[in-house]
mmCIF file of C-alpha atoms in Angstrom:
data_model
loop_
_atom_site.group_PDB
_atom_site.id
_atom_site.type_symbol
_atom_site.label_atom_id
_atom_site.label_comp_id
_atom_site.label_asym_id
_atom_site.label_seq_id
_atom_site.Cartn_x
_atom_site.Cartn_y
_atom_site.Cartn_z
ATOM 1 C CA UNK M 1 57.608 35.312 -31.476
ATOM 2 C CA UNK M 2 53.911 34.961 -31.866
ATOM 3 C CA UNK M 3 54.493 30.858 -32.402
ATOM 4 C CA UNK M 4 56.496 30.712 -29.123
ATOM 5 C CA UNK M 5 54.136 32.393 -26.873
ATOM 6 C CA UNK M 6 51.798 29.806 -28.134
ATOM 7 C CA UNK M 7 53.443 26.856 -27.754
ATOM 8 C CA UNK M 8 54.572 28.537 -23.985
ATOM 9 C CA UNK M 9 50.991 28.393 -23.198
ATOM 10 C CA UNK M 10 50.315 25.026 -24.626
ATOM 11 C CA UNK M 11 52.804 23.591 -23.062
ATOM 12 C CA UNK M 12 51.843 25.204 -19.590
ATOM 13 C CA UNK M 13 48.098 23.494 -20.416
ATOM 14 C CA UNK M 14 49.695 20.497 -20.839
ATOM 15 C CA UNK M 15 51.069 20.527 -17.487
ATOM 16 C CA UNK M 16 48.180 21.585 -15.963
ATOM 17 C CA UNK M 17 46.069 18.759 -17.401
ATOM 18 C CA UNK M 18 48.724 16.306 -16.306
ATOM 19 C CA UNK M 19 48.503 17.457 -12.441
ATOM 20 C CA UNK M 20 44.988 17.375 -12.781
ATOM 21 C CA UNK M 21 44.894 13.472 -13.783
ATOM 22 C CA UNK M 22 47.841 13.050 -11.015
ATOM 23 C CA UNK M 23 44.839 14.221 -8.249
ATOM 24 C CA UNK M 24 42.148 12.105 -9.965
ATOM 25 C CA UNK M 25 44.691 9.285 -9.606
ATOM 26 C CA UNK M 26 45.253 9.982 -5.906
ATOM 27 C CA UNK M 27 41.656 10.221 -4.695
ATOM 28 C CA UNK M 28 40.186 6.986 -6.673
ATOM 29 C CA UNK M 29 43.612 5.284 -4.963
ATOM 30 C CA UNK M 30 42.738 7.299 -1.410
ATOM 31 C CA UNK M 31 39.076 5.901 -1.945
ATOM 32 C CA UNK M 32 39.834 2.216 -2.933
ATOM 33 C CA UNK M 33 41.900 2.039 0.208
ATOM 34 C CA UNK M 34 39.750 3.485 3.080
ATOM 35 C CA UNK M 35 37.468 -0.010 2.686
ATOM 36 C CA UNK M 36 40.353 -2.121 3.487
ATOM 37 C CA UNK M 37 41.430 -0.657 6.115
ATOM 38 C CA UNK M 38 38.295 -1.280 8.050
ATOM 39 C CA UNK M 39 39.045 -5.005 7.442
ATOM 40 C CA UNK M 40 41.122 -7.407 8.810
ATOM 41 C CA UNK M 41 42.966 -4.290 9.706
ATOM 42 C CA UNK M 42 39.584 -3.104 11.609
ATOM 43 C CA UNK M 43 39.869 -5.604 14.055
ATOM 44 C CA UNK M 44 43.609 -4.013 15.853
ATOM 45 C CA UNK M 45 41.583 -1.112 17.486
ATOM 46 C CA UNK M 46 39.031 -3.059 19.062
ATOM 47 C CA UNK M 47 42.235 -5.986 20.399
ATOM 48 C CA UNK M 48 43.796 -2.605 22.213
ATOM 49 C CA UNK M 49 40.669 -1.244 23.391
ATOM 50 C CA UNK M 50 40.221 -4.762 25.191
ATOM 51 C CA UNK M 51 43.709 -4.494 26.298
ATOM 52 C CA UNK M 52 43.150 -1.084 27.509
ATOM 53 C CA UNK M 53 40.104 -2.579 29.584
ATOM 54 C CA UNK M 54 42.114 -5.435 31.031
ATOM 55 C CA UNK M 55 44.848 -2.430 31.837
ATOM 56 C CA UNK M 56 42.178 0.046 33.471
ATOM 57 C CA UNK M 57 40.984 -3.001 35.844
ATOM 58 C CA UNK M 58 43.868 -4.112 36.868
ATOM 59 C CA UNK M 59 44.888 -0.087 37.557
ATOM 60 C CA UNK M 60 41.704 0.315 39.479
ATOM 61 C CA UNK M 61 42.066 -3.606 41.653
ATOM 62 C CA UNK M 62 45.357 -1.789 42.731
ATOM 63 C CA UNK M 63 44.409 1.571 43.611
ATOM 64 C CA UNK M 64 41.871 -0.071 46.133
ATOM 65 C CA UNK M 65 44.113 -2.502 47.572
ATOM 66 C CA UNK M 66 46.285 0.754 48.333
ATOM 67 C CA UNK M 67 43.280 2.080 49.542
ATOM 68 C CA UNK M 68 41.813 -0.276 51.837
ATOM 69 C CA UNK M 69 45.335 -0.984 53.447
ATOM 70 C CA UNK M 70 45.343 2.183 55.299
ATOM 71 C CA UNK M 71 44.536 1.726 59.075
ATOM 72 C CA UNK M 72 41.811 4.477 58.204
ATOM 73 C CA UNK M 73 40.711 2.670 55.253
ATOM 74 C CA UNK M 74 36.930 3.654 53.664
ATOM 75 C CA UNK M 75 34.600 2.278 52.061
ATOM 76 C CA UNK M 76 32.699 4.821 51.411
ATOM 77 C CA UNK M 77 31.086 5.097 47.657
ATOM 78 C CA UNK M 78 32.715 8.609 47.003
ATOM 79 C CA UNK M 79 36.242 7.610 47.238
ATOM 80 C CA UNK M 80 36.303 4.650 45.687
ATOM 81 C CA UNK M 81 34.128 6.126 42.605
ATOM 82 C CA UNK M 82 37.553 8.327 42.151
ATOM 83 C CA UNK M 83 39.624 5.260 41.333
ATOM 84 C CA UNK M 84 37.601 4.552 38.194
ATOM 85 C CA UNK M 85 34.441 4.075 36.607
ATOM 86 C CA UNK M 86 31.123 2.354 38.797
ATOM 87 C CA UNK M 87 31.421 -0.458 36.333
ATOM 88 C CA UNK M 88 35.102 -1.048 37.482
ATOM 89 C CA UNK M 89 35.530 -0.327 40.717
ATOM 90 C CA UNK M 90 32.356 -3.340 41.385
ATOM 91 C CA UNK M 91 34.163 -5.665 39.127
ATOM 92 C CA UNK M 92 37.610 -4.893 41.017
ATOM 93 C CA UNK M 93 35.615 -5.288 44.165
ATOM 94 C CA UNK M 94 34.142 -8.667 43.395
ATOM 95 C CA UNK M 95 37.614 -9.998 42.527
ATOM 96 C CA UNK M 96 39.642 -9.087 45.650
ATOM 97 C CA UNK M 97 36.682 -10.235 48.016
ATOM 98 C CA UNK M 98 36.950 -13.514 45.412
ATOM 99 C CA UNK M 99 40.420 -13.722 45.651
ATOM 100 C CA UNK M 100 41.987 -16.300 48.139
ATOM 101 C CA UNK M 101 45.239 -14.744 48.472
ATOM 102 C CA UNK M 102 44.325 -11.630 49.432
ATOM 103 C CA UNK M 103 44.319 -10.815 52.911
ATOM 104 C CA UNK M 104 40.941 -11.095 54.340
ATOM 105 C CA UNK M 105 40.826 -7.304 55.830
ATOM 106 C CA UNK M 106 41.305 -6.614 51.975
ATOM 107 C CA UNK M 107 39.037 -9.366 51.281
ATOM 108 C CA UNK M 108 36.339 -8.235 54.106
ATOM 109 C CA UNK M 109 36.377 -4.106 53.096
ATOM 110 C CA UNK M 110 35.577 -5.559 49.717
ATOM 111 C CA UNK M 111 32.750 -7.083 50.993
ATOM 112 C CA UNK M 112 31.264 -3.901 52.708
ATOM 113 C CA UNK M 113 32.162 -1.544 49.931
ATOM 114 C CA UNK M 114 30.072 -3.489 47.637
ATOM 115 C CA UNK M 115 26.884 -3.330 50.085
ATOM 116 C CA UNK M 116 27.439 0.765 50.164
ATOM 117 C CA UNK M 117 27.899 0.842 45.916
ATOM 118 C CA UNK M 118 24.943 -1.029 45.758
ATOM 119 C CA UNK M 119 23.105 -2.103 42.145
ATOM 120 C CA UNK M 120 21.649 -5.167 40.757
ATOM 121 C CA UNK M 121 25.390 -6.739 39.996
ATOM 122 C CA UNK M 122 26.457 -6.146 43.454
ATOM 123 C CA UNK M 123 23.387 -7.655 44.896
ATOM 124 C CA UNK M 124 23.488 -10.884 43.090
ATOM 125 C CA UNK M 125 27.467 -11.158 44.215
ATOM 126 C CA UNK M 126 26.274 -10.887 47.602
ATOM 127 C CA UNK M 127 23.263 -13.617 47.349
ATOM 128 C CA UNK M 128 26.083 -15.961 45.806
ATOM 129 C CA UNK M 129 27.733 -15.119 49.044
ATOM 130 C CA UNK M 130 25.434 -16.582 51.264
ATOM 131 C CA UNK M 131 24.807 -19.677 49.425
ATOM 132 C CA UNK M 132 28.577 -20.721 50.349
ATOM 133 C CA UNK M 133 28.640 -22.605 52.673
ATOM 134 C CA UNK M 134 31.705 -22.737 54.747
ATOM 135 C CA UNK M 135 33.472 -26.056 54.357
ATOM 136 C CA UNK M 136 37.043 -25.673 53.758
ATOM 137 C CA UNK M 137 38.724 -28.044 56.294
ATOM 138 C CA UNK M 138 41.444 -25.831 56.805
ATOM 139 C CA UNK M 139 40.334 -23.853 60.511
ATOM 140 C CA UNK M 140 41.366 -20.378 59.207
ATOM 141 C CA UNK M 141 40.174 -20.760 55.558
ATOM 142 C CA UNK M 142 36.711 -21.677 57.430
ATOM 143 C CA UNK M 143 36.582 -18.575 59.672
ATOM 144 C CA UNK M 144 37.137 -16.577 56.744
ATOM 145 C CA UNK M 145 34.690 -17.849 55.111
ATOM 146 C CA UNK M 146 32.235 -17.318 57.989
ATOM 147 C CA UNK M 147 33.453 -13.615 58.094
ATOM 148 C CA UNK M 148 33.003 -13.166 54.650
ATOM 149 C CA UNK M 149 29.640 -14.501 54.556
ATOM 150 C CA UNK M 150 28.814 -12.548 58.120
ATOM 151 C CA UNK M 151 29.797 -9.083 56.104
ATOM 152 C CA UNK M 152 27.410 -10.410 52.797
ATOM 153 C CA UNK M 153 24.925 -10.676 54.799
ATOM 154 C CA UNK M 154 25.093 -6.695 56.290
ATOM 155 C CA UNK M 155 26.048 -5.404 52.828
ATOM 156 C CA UNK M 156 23.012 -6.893 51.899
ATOM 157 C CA UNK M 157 20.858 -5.364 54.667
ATOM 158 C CA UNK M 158 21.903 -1.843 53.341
ATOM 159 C CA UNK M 159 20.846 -2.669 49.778
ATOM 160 C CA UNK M 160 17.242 -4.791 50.219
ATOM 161 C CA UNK M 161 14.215 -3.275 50.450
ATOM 162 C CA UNK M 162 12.926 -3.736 54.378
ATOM 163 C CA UNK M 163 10.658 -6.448 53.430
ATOM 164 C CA UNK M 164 12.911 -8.675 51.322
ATOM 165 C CA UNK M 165 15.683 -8.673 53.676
ATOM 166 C CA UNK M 166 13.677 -9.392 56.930
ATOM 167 C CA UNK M 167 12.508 -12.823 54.366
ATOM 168 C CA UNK M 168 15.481 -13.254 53.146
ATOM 169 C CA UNK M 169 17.407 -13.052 56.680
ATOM 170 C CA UNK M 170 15.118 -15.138 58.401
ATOM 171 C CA UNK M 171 15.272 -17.850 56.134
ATOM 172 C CA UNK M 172 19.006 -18.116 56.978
ATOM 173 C CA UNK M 173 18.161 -18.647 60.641
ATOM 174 C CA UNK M 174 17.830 -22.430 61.231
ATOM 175 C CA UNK M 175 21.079 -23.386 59.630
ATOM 176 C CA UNK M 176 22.851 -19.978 61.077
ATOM 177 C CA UNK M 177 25.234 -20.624 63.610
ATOM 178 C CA UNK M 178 25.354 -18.233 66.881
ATOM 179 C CA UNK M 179 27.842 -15.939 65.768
ATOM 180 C CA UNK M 180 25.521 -15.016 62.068
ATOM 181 C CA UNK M 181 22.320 -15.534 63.905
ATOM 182 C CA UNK M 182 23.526 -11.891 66.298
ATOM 183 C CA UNK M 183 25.247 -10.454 62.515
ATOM 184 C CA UNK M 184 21.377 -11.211 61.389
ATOM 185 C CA UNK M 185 19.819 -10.008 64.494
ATOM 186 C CA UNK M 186 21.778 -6.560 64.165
ATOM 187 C CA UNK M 187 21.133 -6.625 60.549
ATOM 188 C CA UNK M 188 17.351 -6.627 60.693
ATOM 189 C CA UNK M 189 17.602 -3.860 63.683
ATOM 190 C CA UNK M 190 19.741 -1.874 61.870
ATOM 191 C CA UNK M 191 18.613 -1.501 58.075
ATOM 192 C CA UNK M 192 15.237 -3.689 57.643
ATOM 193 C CA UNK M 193 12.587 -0.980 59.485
ATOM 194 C CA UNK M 194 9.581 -2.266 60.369
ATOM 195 C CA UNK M 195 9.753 -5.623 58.652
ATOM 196 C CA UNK M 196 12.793 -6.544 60.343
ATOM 197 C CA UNK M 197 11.356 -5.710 63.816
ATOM 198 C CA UNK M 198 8.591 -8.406 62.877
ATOM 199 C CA UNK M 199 11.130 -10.667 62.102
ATOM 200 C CA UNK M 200 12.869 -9.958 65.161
ATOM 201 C CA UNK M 201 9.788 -10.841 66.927
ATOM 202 C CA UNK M 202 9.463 -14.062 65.732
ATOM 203 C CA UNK M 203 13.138 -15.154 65.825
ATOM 204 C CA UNK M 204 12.823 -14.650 69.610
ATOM 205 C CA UNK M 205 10.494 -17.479 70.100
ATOM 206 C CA UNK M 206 12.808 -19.679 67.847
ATOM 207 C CA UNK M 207 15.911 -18.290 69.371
ATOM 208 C CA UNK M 208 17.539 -20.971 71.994
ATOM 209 C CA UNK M 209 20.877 -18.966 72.436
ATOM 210 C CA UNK M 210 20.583 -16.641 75.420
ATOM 211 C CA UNK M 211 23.021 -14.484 74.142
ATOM 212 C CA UNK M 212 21.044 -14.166 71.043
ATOM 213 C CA UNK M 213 17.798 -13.490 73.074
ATOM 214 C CA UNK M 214 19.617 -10.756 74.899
ATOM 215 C CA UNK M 215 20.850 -9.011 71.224
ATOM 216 C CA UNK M 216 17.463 -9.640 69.960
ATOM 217 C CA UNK M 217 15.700 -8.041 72.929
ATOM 218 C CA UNK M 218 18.156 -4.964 73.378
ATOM 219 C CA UNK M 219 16.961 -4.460 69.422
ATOM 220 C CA UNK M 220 13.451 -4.488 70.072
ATOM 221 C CA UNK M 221 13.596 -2.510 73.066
ATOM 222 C CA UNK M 222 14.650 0.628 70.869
#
């Protein structure tokens, strides 16, 4: 009886030592693997987080079509910041005012919203804006154009400091035709200060538009 409880026991060591070698087994096999899989295996992640990205933009592009469609459409920072991240909603913004195909109230809203967001990538859309110039042969094409650059250059008046834009505007003015010369004009009124009212002054000498003369007077008479 002795002899049997003793092999019993030996035999239940036995089996313990074997499960134990099982788990040693595992973990070195767990271990060996987990350096493969960030591999050529590492790289799926990062191909659906790009995915993801292209996904989000596109989401965001159509939530402010939607958006500026409405007959009360804003472009207002606060609203659009709900559609998505800053960094999207400027990049979704630079493609529909980019975009030929889109309608140019789409195409025009884009424009502004970007002058009210603001920020250095914004800003150097804009610039590229007014270095455009308007020379599709196409009559329509061309006004929009015009427009788009018309709404640049007020965006831009709400994100240059006073002294910058009333340079920058007035170096537009001797290739400006009448209708941007008065989108200038109100521009430097509106958003330039003191600066702009300098500029003002001067344009009026060079101005040879009476209309023009008139806006620019009506400005400086505030």
């Amino acid at each position: 009886m002795t002899a049997l409880l003793g092999y019993r026991r030996n035999q239940w060591a036995t089996f313990l030592v074997a499960c134990g070698g099982l788990s040693m087994l595992l973990g070195i096999f767990t271990a060996s693997a987990q350096p493969r899989a960030g591999g050529a295996e590492g790289s799926t992640p990062s191909v659906e987080g790009d995915r993801d990205s292209e996904s989000d933009s596109a989401t965001i592009r159509e939530r402010i079509v939607w958006t500026f469609s409405g007959y009360h459409a804003s472009t207002e920072p606060g609203p659009l910041l709900e559609l998505g991240s800053r960094a999207g909603v400027v990049a979704a913004l630079k493609d529909l005012a980019s975009d030929p195909d889109m309608r140019p109230s789409i195409r025009l809203r884009a424009v502004d919203a970007l002058g009210r967001l603001g920020g250095d990538e914004a800003t150097v859309f804009l610039e590229s804006m007014l270095e455009r110039s308007p020379s599709a042969s196409d009559d329509r094409e061309r006004r929009i154009a015009e427009l788009l650059r018309m709404h640049a250059i007020s965006s831009l008046g709400r994100i240059l400091d006073d002294a910058r834009a009333a340079e920058r505007f007035e170096s537009l003015w001797p290739e400006a035709d009448v209708q941007t010369r008065l989108t200038i004009v109100e521009t430097l009124g509106a958003h330039a200060g003191s600066p702009g009212r300098d500029a003002l002054g001067r344009l009026a000498e060079a101005a040879e538009e009476q209309i023009v003369k008139d806006k620019i007077g009506a400005k400086l008479s505030r």
